[in-house]
Amino acid sequence: MAQRTTELNARRSESPGSTVDWETLAAYGIAHPRFAICSTLTAALEFWRSGRARTVCLKGITSGHKTGLGLVALNLESKGELTDAWARLAALSEELGLGPALLVQEQVRPGMELILGGRRDPVFGPAVLLGLGGTLTEALQKSRARLAPLTEAEAAEMAAEVTGASDPRVAQVVLATSRLLLDHEDIEEMDLNPVILTEEGPVAVDLRVIAAAPGTERKVRSPGEVVFGADLAIRRMLAPTAVALIGASTDLEKPGGRVLHYLRERGLADRVHLVNSRIAQIGDRPTVAAVADLPQGVDVAVIATSAEAVAGILGECADRGIGSAIVFASGFKEAGRDELENEVRQIARDRQIRVCGVNTIGVVGDLPLTFTRALDYPLPLAGSVSYVTQSGALGGSLLIRSWAHRLGTARFVCVGNQTDLTIPDYLRFLAKDPITRTVGLFVEGLDDGRDFRQAARAVTAAGKGLVVLHSGVTAAGSAAARSHTGALAGLDQLYDQVIADSGAVRVADLAELVAVCETLDWQPRALGRRLGVVATSGAACSLLADAALSHGMTLPPWSAATGAAVRAALPRFAAVGNPIDTTGNVLRDPGLVGRALECVAASPDVDVILVALSTLLGEAALLVADDIIRSARLSGKPIVVGWSLPESACPDAFRMLREARLPVFDSYSLALLAAASLTRMPPLSS
C-alpha cells in the first residue's frame, strides 16, 4: 500500500493551482532527478532502497522558500540519517500547516548551480530569467532576463553571460523554459533553483511555481492589435492648420490664457479659433460660444476646461468632425477618479477622437499648444531632437536644459495620463517624422512593455537616436517579487534589457538625457568601441582610463605611426600612451591640445575621441576650442569634450564648441557617458 501511495503522490505538483509539475519539466526536455512525494517514512525508505543512488535529500512541500523555512535536509546516506531528517522535517511541516507529505529526491552531484525560471510580468508579459543559483542567488545577483519567446541566439547569449562559457545544453534548457512559460498561461512565476550543471548536462533539482489568480487581467496588448488613426491624429496635433482653443481666457495664469499668449507672441494666433461662452472677444480675436459654432476643418481641439466638462466636450468635438484633442485638465485617475477617466477613454474610442492627455501640459510642434513656462525662456530653438515625457514639470526642464546647450527642439509631447494615445503611439510617429533625428524619452511607467519595445525598435531601425530615462523600479518594491525569479527578474531589469535590445541608450537623470541626446544628434556614430583620450591632466587620464572600461570601451595602444606622430607633437617627457597627457606645458602652450588631437583624429587606431580639459581660461580656452573644432572638421570622427570647469568660467569657449555642434560638458563622467552612447548604436544609414 505504501508503494502505491508513493507512485500516486509522485505525480502531484508542489504548487497547488498550477498545472506544471515534474512530469511537465520532463516533457519539455528539462532533466530532473528521480523523486517521490511521500506521506510516510516507510514510503520514503522504500524510495531510498529502490534507487541506484544511495544519497538522497528531503524537502518540504511549499510555495515558500524551503531553505529559509528549514525544510531541506541534504546528504542523507543511511536509514538512520533519513529517519532522523524525516522526523525533524515532518514535525516542522505539520507545525507550519503544510501537512505530512515530504519530497524525497535522489541527490545530484555538486556542480555549478543556476537559477532558471520565468515570470509573467504585468507590463512586459512572459519573461525568462537565468542567473547564478543556490546560495549565490541573492549574494551575487548575477542574472539576465529576456522576454519570451527567446531565439536560439538570445538563449545562447544569456547562458554565456551568466556561466562565463558557451554551453549549448544550458541554452537549450533556457529555450525549453521559454516554451513552457508561453504554453502554460496559469504560471505567474516559476523557479528551477538550483539547476545543477552535471557532466551529463543541466539537471533541475527543485521546482517552485506560483499560479496566477483566477481571472487575472493581462494588460499586454496582443501582437498586431492596432487602435485606429494614431499617426494622423498626432500629425494634426503637431502640424495643425486650424486649432480650436476651448476654454480660451484673458487670464495668463490659466492654461487657456497662457496658450493664447504664446501663440500671440509668435504671430500664430490667427490659426486658432477661440471658444468661450461668456466672453465675445479676447483682445482682437472674436470667440464663439460653443463647439458647434466652430467652422469646419479644425484639426485639433485644445481643451482647457474642468475635468468634469471634458467628456461632454469630446462628444461635441466629434460631432463637429474634429478628430484630435489635447486635454489639459487634471483631476482624473491621478486624483483617484478612475471612473471619470474611463468615461473619457470610452468616448474617445466610441467616437473615434484621439486624445493627448488627460492631465498634459500639451505639445510643441509647428504651433506651441502648451502652457509650460519653458516657453518664457529667452531663446527657444528649433532643431531635430524630439522629446516625449510623462511629466509636465520635468518636460519643461528638458526644454530649457536643451536650449541652454543650444540644442534645438523638433517636437515636444507631454503624454499625461495616456488615457488614449500612449508613448508607443508617439514613438511610432516620430520614427517616421522627417524633422526628428533624435528622440529623448522620460517614462515613469507603461501598461504594455511589448508595444513599447516594438515602437522603440521602430525609432532605432529608422536610424534615429533614442535615449530613455526611466525612474526605475526595485525588486523590493515589486509586489510580484515573491520568488527568486520575481526578485531577480525585477521590472527595472526588464526595462533595462528591453531598452538595450531596442538599440536605445538608458540614462539616469535629466542632465544625462540632454547630454546623450545632444551627442547623438550632433555627432556621427562610432564604428567601434575603441576610445582615444587627449587630456590636459595626468589625474584625468587615470580617472578616464578606469571609467572607460566600465562603459564597455577599450583604450587601444597606438600603432607605431600614431605613436611617432604623438611623440613629435608633444614635449619629450610627455606620456604618449592612450590616454595622452599633454602635460602642464599646456598652460604656456595651449596649442599642445590641438596638435595631439590632430594626431589622434587622423589615427585608424580609435573610433571615438574624448578631449578632457582642465584649468584653461580666457584666450587659452578660446584657442583650444578653435583647435578642437578644426580637428573635428578634418577627421569626421565623433568627438566629445569634457571640461572640469563650470561653464561660467569660460562661456565663450563652450558656446563656440556648441555652435560647431560639438558636445561639451562640465563633467568628465557625463562626457564619457556621452561618448559611450555613440558606440552603443549602429552607424546612421545616411
Short mmCIF file of C-alpha atoms in Angstrom, two decimals, residues 461-685:
data_model
loop_
_atom_site.label_atom_id
_atom_site.label_comp_id
_atom_site.label_asym_id
_atom_site.label_seq_id
_atom_site.Cartn_x
_atom_site.Cartn_y
_atom_site.Cartn_z
CA ALA A 461 15.55 50.97 -37.10
CA ALA A 462 14.90 54.30 -38.80
CA GLY A 463 18.49 55.29 -37.94
CA LYS A 464 17.42 57.70 -35.19
CA GLY A 465 18.92 58.03 -31.74
CA LEU A 466 16.68 57.03 -28.82
CA VAL A 467 17.56 57.97 -25.23
CA VAL A 468 15.41 56.72 -22.35
CA LEU A 469 15.20 57.99 -18.78
CA HIS A 470 13.14 55.64 -16.64
CA SER A 471 12.66 56.32 -12.98
CA GLY A 472 13.35 52.68 -12.06
CA VAL A 473 11.57 50.03 -10.04
CA THR A 474 13.45 47.95 -7.50
CA ALA A 475 12.70 44.31 -6.94
CA ALA A 476 11.93 45.05 -3.29
CA GLY A 477 9.23 47.48 -4.39
CA SER A 478 7.54 44.95 -6.65
CA ALA A 479 4.55 43.06 -5.35
CA ALA A 480 5.47 40.25 -7.73
CA ALA A 481 8.85 39.57 -6.10
CA ARG A 482 7.63 36.55 -4.19
CA SER A 483 10.05 34.04 -5.71
CA HIS A 484 13.73 34.10 -6.58
CA THR A 485 12.71 34.69 -10.18
CA GLY A 486 10.46 37.58 -9.18
CA ALA A 487 13.19 39.15 -7.09
CA LEU A 488 15.95 38.82 -9.66
CA ALA A 489 13.95 39.50 -12.82
CA GLY A 490 12.54 42.71 -11.42
CA LEU A 491 10.68 45.25 -13.50
CA ASP A 492 13.71 47.53 -13.66
CA GLN A 493 15.89 44.76 -15.10
CA LEU A 494 13.26 44.08 -17.75
CA TYR A 495 13.19 47.76 -18.67
CA ASP A 496 16.98 47.70 -18.85
CA GLN A 497 17.02 44.66 -21.14
CA VAL A 498 14.21 45.89 -23.39
CA ILE A 499 15.82 49.32 -23.76
CA ALA A 500 19.18 47.74 -24.64
CA ASP A 501 17.61 45.24 -27.05
CA SER A 502 15.82 48.05 -28.87
CA GLY A 503 19.12 49.82 -29.59
CA ALA A 504 18.32 52.71 -27.26
CA VAL A 505 20.53 54.24 -24.57
CA ARG A 506 19.31 54.30 -20.98
CA VAL A 507 20.32 57.21 -18.73
CA ALA A 508 19.91 58.03 -15.05
CA ASP A 509 18.83 61.69 -14.86
CA LEU A 510 17.78 64.75 -16.86
CA ALA A 511 21.33 66.01 -17.33
CA GLU A 512 22.33 62.67 -18.86
CA LEU A 513 19.21 62.63 -21.04
CA VAL A 514 20.01 66.00 -22.59
CA ALA A 515 23.73 65.20 -22.84
CA VAL A 516 23.21 61.96 -24.74
CA CYS A 517 20.51 63.47 -26.99
CA GLU A 518 22.92 66.32 -27.75
CA THR A 519 25.72 63.91 -28.60
CA LEU A 520 23.65 61.55 -30.75
CA ASP A 521 22.10 64.49 -32.58
CA TRP A 522 25.33 66.34 -33.29
CA GLN A 523 27.96 63.66 -33.78
CA PRO A 524 28.37 60.73 -36.20
CA ARG A 525 28.05 57.25 -34.73
CA ALA A 526 31.25 55.47 -33.76
CA LEU A 527 32.21 52.47 -35.89
CA GLY A 528 33.52 50.61 -32.85
CA ARG A 529 34.27 50.85 -29.13
CA ARG A 530 37.90 52.00 -29.31
CA LEU A 531 38.32 55.25 -27.39
CA GLY A 532 41.14 57.74 -27.77
CA VAL A 533 41.67 60.28 -24.97
CA VAL A 534 43.57 63.57 -25.12
CA ALA A 535 43.81 65.13 -21.66
CA THR A 536 45.50 68.10 -20.02
CA SER A 537 45.85 66.31 -16.68
CA GLY A 538 47.52 63.09 -15.64
CA ALA A 539 44.86 62.59 -12.98
CA ALA A 540 42.17 62.90 -15.62
CA CYS A 541 43.93 60.20 -17.64
CA SER A 542 43.74 57.80 -14.69
CA LEU A 543 40.08 58.56 -13.97
CA LEU A 544 39.00 58.16 -17.57
CA ALA A 545 41.02 55.00 -18.21
CA ASP A 546 39.25 53.20 -15.37
CA ALA A 547 35.80 54.57 -16.20
CA ALA A 548 36.02 53.81 -19.93
CA LEU A 549 36.22 50.08 -19.23
CA SER A 550 33.02 50.20 -17.17
CA HIS A 551 31.26 51.66 -20.21
CA GLY A 552 32.41 48.76 -22.39
CA MET A 553 35.03 50.79 -24.27
CA THR A 554 38.66 49.91 -24.86
CA LEU A 555 41.73 52.16 -24.87
CA PRO A 556 43.95 50.59 -27.54
CA PRO A 557 47.70 51.28 -27.67
CA TRP A 558 48.88 53.49 -30.50
CA SER A 559 50.25 51.96 -33.65
CA ALA A 560 53.88 52.79 -34.47
CA ALA A 561 52.85 55.56 -36.87
CA THR A 562 50.42 57.23 -34.48
CA GLY A 563 52.82 56.89 -31.55
CA ALA A 564 55.59 58.57 -33.54
CA ALA A 565 53.28 61.42 -34.55
CA VAL A 566 52.16 61.99 -30.95
CA ARG A 567 55.77 61.96 -29.67
CA ALA A 568 56.73 64.53 -32.28
CA ALA A 569 53.84 66.81 -31.27
CA LEU A 570 54.42 66.78 -27.50
CA PRO A 571 57.29 67.53 -25.11
CA ARG A 572 59.77 64.68 -24.83
CA PHE A 573 58.75 63.99 -21.21
CA ALA A 574 55.00 63.69 -22.03
CA ALA A 575 53.12 60.42 -21.54
CA VAL A 576 52.24 59.45 -25.09
CA GLY A 577 50.17 56.33 -24.41
CA ASN A 578 46.40 56.23 -24.57
CA PRO A 579 45.18 58.37 -22.75
CA ILE A 580 47.57 61.15 -23.81
CA ASP A 581 48.67 63.65 -21.16
CA THR A 582 49.71 66.92 -22.80
CA THR A 583 51.50 67.85 -19.51
CA GLY A 584 51.48 71.12 -17.60
CA ASN A 585 53.17 72.79 -20.58
CA VAL A 586 49.67 73.30 -21.95
CA LEU A 587 49.35 76.36 -19.68
CA ARG A 588 52.04 78.23 -21.64
CA ASP A 589 51.40 76.43 -24.96
CA PRO A 590 47.65 75.70 -25.33
CA GLY A 591 48.31 74.57 -28.91
CA LEU A 592 49.58 71.25 -27.50
CA VAL A 593 45.97 70.06 -27.24
CA GLY A 594 45.26 70.75 -30.88
CA ARG A 595 48.50 69.15 -32.11
CA ALA A 596 47.89 65.98 -30.09
CA LEU A 597 44.26 65.88 -31.18
CA GLU A 598 45.23 66.14 -34.84
CA CYS A 599 47.35 63.01 -34.45
CA VAL A 600 44.55 61.08 -32.74
CA ALA A 601 41.87 62.28 -35.15
CA ALA A 602 43.97 61.06 -38.10
CA SER A 603 44.72 57.70 -36.47
CA PRO A 604 43.00 54.47 -37.57
CA ASP A 605 43.52 53.13 -34.04
CA VAL A 606 40.38 54.67 -32.46
CA ASP A 607 36.68 55.10 -33.27
CA VAL A 608 35.66 57.91 -30.91
CA ILE A 609 37.65 60.67 -29.17
CA LEU A 610 37.26 62.28 -25.77
CA VAL A 611 39.06 65.56 -25.06
CA ALA A 612 39.42 66.10 -21.29
CA LEU A 613 40.31 69.70 -20.44
CA SER A 614 41.12 71.18 -17.04
CA THR A 615 42.10 74.71 -15.96
CA LEU A 616 42.19 76.61 -19.24
CA LEU A 617 40.67 80.08 -19.20
CA GLY A 618 40.44 83.23 -21.29
CA GLU A 619 42.32 83.31 -24.58
CA ALA A 620 43.80 79.87 -23.96
CA ALA A 621 40.31 78.37 -23.70
CA LEU A 622 39.26 80.02 -26.96
CA LEU A 623 42.38 78.80 -28.73
CA VAL A 624 41.83 75.21 -27.56
CA ALA A 625 38.15 75.33 -28.56
CA ASP A 626 39.13 76.56 -32.03
CA ASP A 627 41.70 73.77 -32.41
CA ILE A 628 39.11 71.13 -31.42
CA ILE A 629 36.64 72.48 -33.96
CA ARG A 630 39.26 72.38 -36.71
CA SER A 631 40.25 68.78 -35.91
CA ALA A 632 36.60 67.70 -35.86
CA ARG A 633 36.00 69.17 -39.30
CA LEU A 634 39.07 67.48 -40.77
CA SER A 635 38.65 64.00 -39.25
CA GLY A 636 34.97 63.12 -39.39
CA LYS A 637 35.41 61.05 -36.21
CA PRO A 638 32.99 61.67 -33.32
CA ILE A 639 34.48 63.97 -30.66
CA VAL A 640 33.14 64.77 -27.19
CA VAL A 641 34.66 67.34 -24.83
CA GLY A 642 34.74 67.17 -21.04
CA TRP A 643 35.85 70.33 -19.19
CA SER A 644 36.46 70.19 -15.46
CA LEU A 645 35.31 73.78 -15.01
CA PRO A 646 31.86 75.29 -14.69
CA GLU A 647 30.58 76.69 -17.95
CA SER A 648 30.51 80.17 -16.40
CA ALA A 649 34.34 80.08 -16.20
CA CYS A 650 34.75 80.01 -19.99
CA PRO A 651 31.31 80.60 -21.53
CA ASP A 652 32.61 81.76 -24.90
CA ALA A 653 34.60 78.57 -25.44
CA PHE A 654 31.57 76.43 -24.54
CA ARG A 655 29.45 78.49 -26.93
CA MET A 656 31.97 78.12 -29.77
CA LEU A 657 32.01 74.34 -29.39
CA ARG A 658 28.23 74.03 -29.29
CA GLU A 659 27.75 76.31 -32.27
CA ALA A 660 30.05 73.90 -34.13
CA ARG A 661 27.78 71.02 -32.93
CA LEU A 662 30.48 69.63 -30.65
CA PRO A 663 29.04 68.38 -27.34
CA VAL A 664 30.85 69.79 -24.30
CA PHE A 665 30.11 69.09 -20.63
CA ASP A 666 31.47 70.37 -17.34
CA SER A 667 31.79 66.78 -16.09
CA TYR A 668 34.18 64.05 -17.23
CA SER A 669 31.72 61.32 -16.29
CA LEU A 670 28.96 62.95 -18.34
CA ALA A 671 31.30 63.39 -21.30
CA LEU A 672 32.38 59.74 -21.08
CA LEU A 673 28.77 58.54 -20.94
CA ALA A 674 28.00 60.67 -23.98
CA ALA A 675 31.00 59.26 -25.87
CA ALA A 676 29.99 55.71 -24.92
CA SER A 677 26.45 56.30 -26.24
CA LEU A 678 27.91 56.74 -29.73
CA THR A 679 29.31 53.20 -29.56
CA ARG A 680 26.04 51.58 -28.49
CA MET A 681 24.00 52.46 -31.55
CA PRO A 682 24.57 51.36 -35.14
CA PRO A 683 26.04 53.90 -37.56
CA LEU A 684 23.46 56.08 -39.28
CA SER A 685 22.46 54.83 -42.71
#
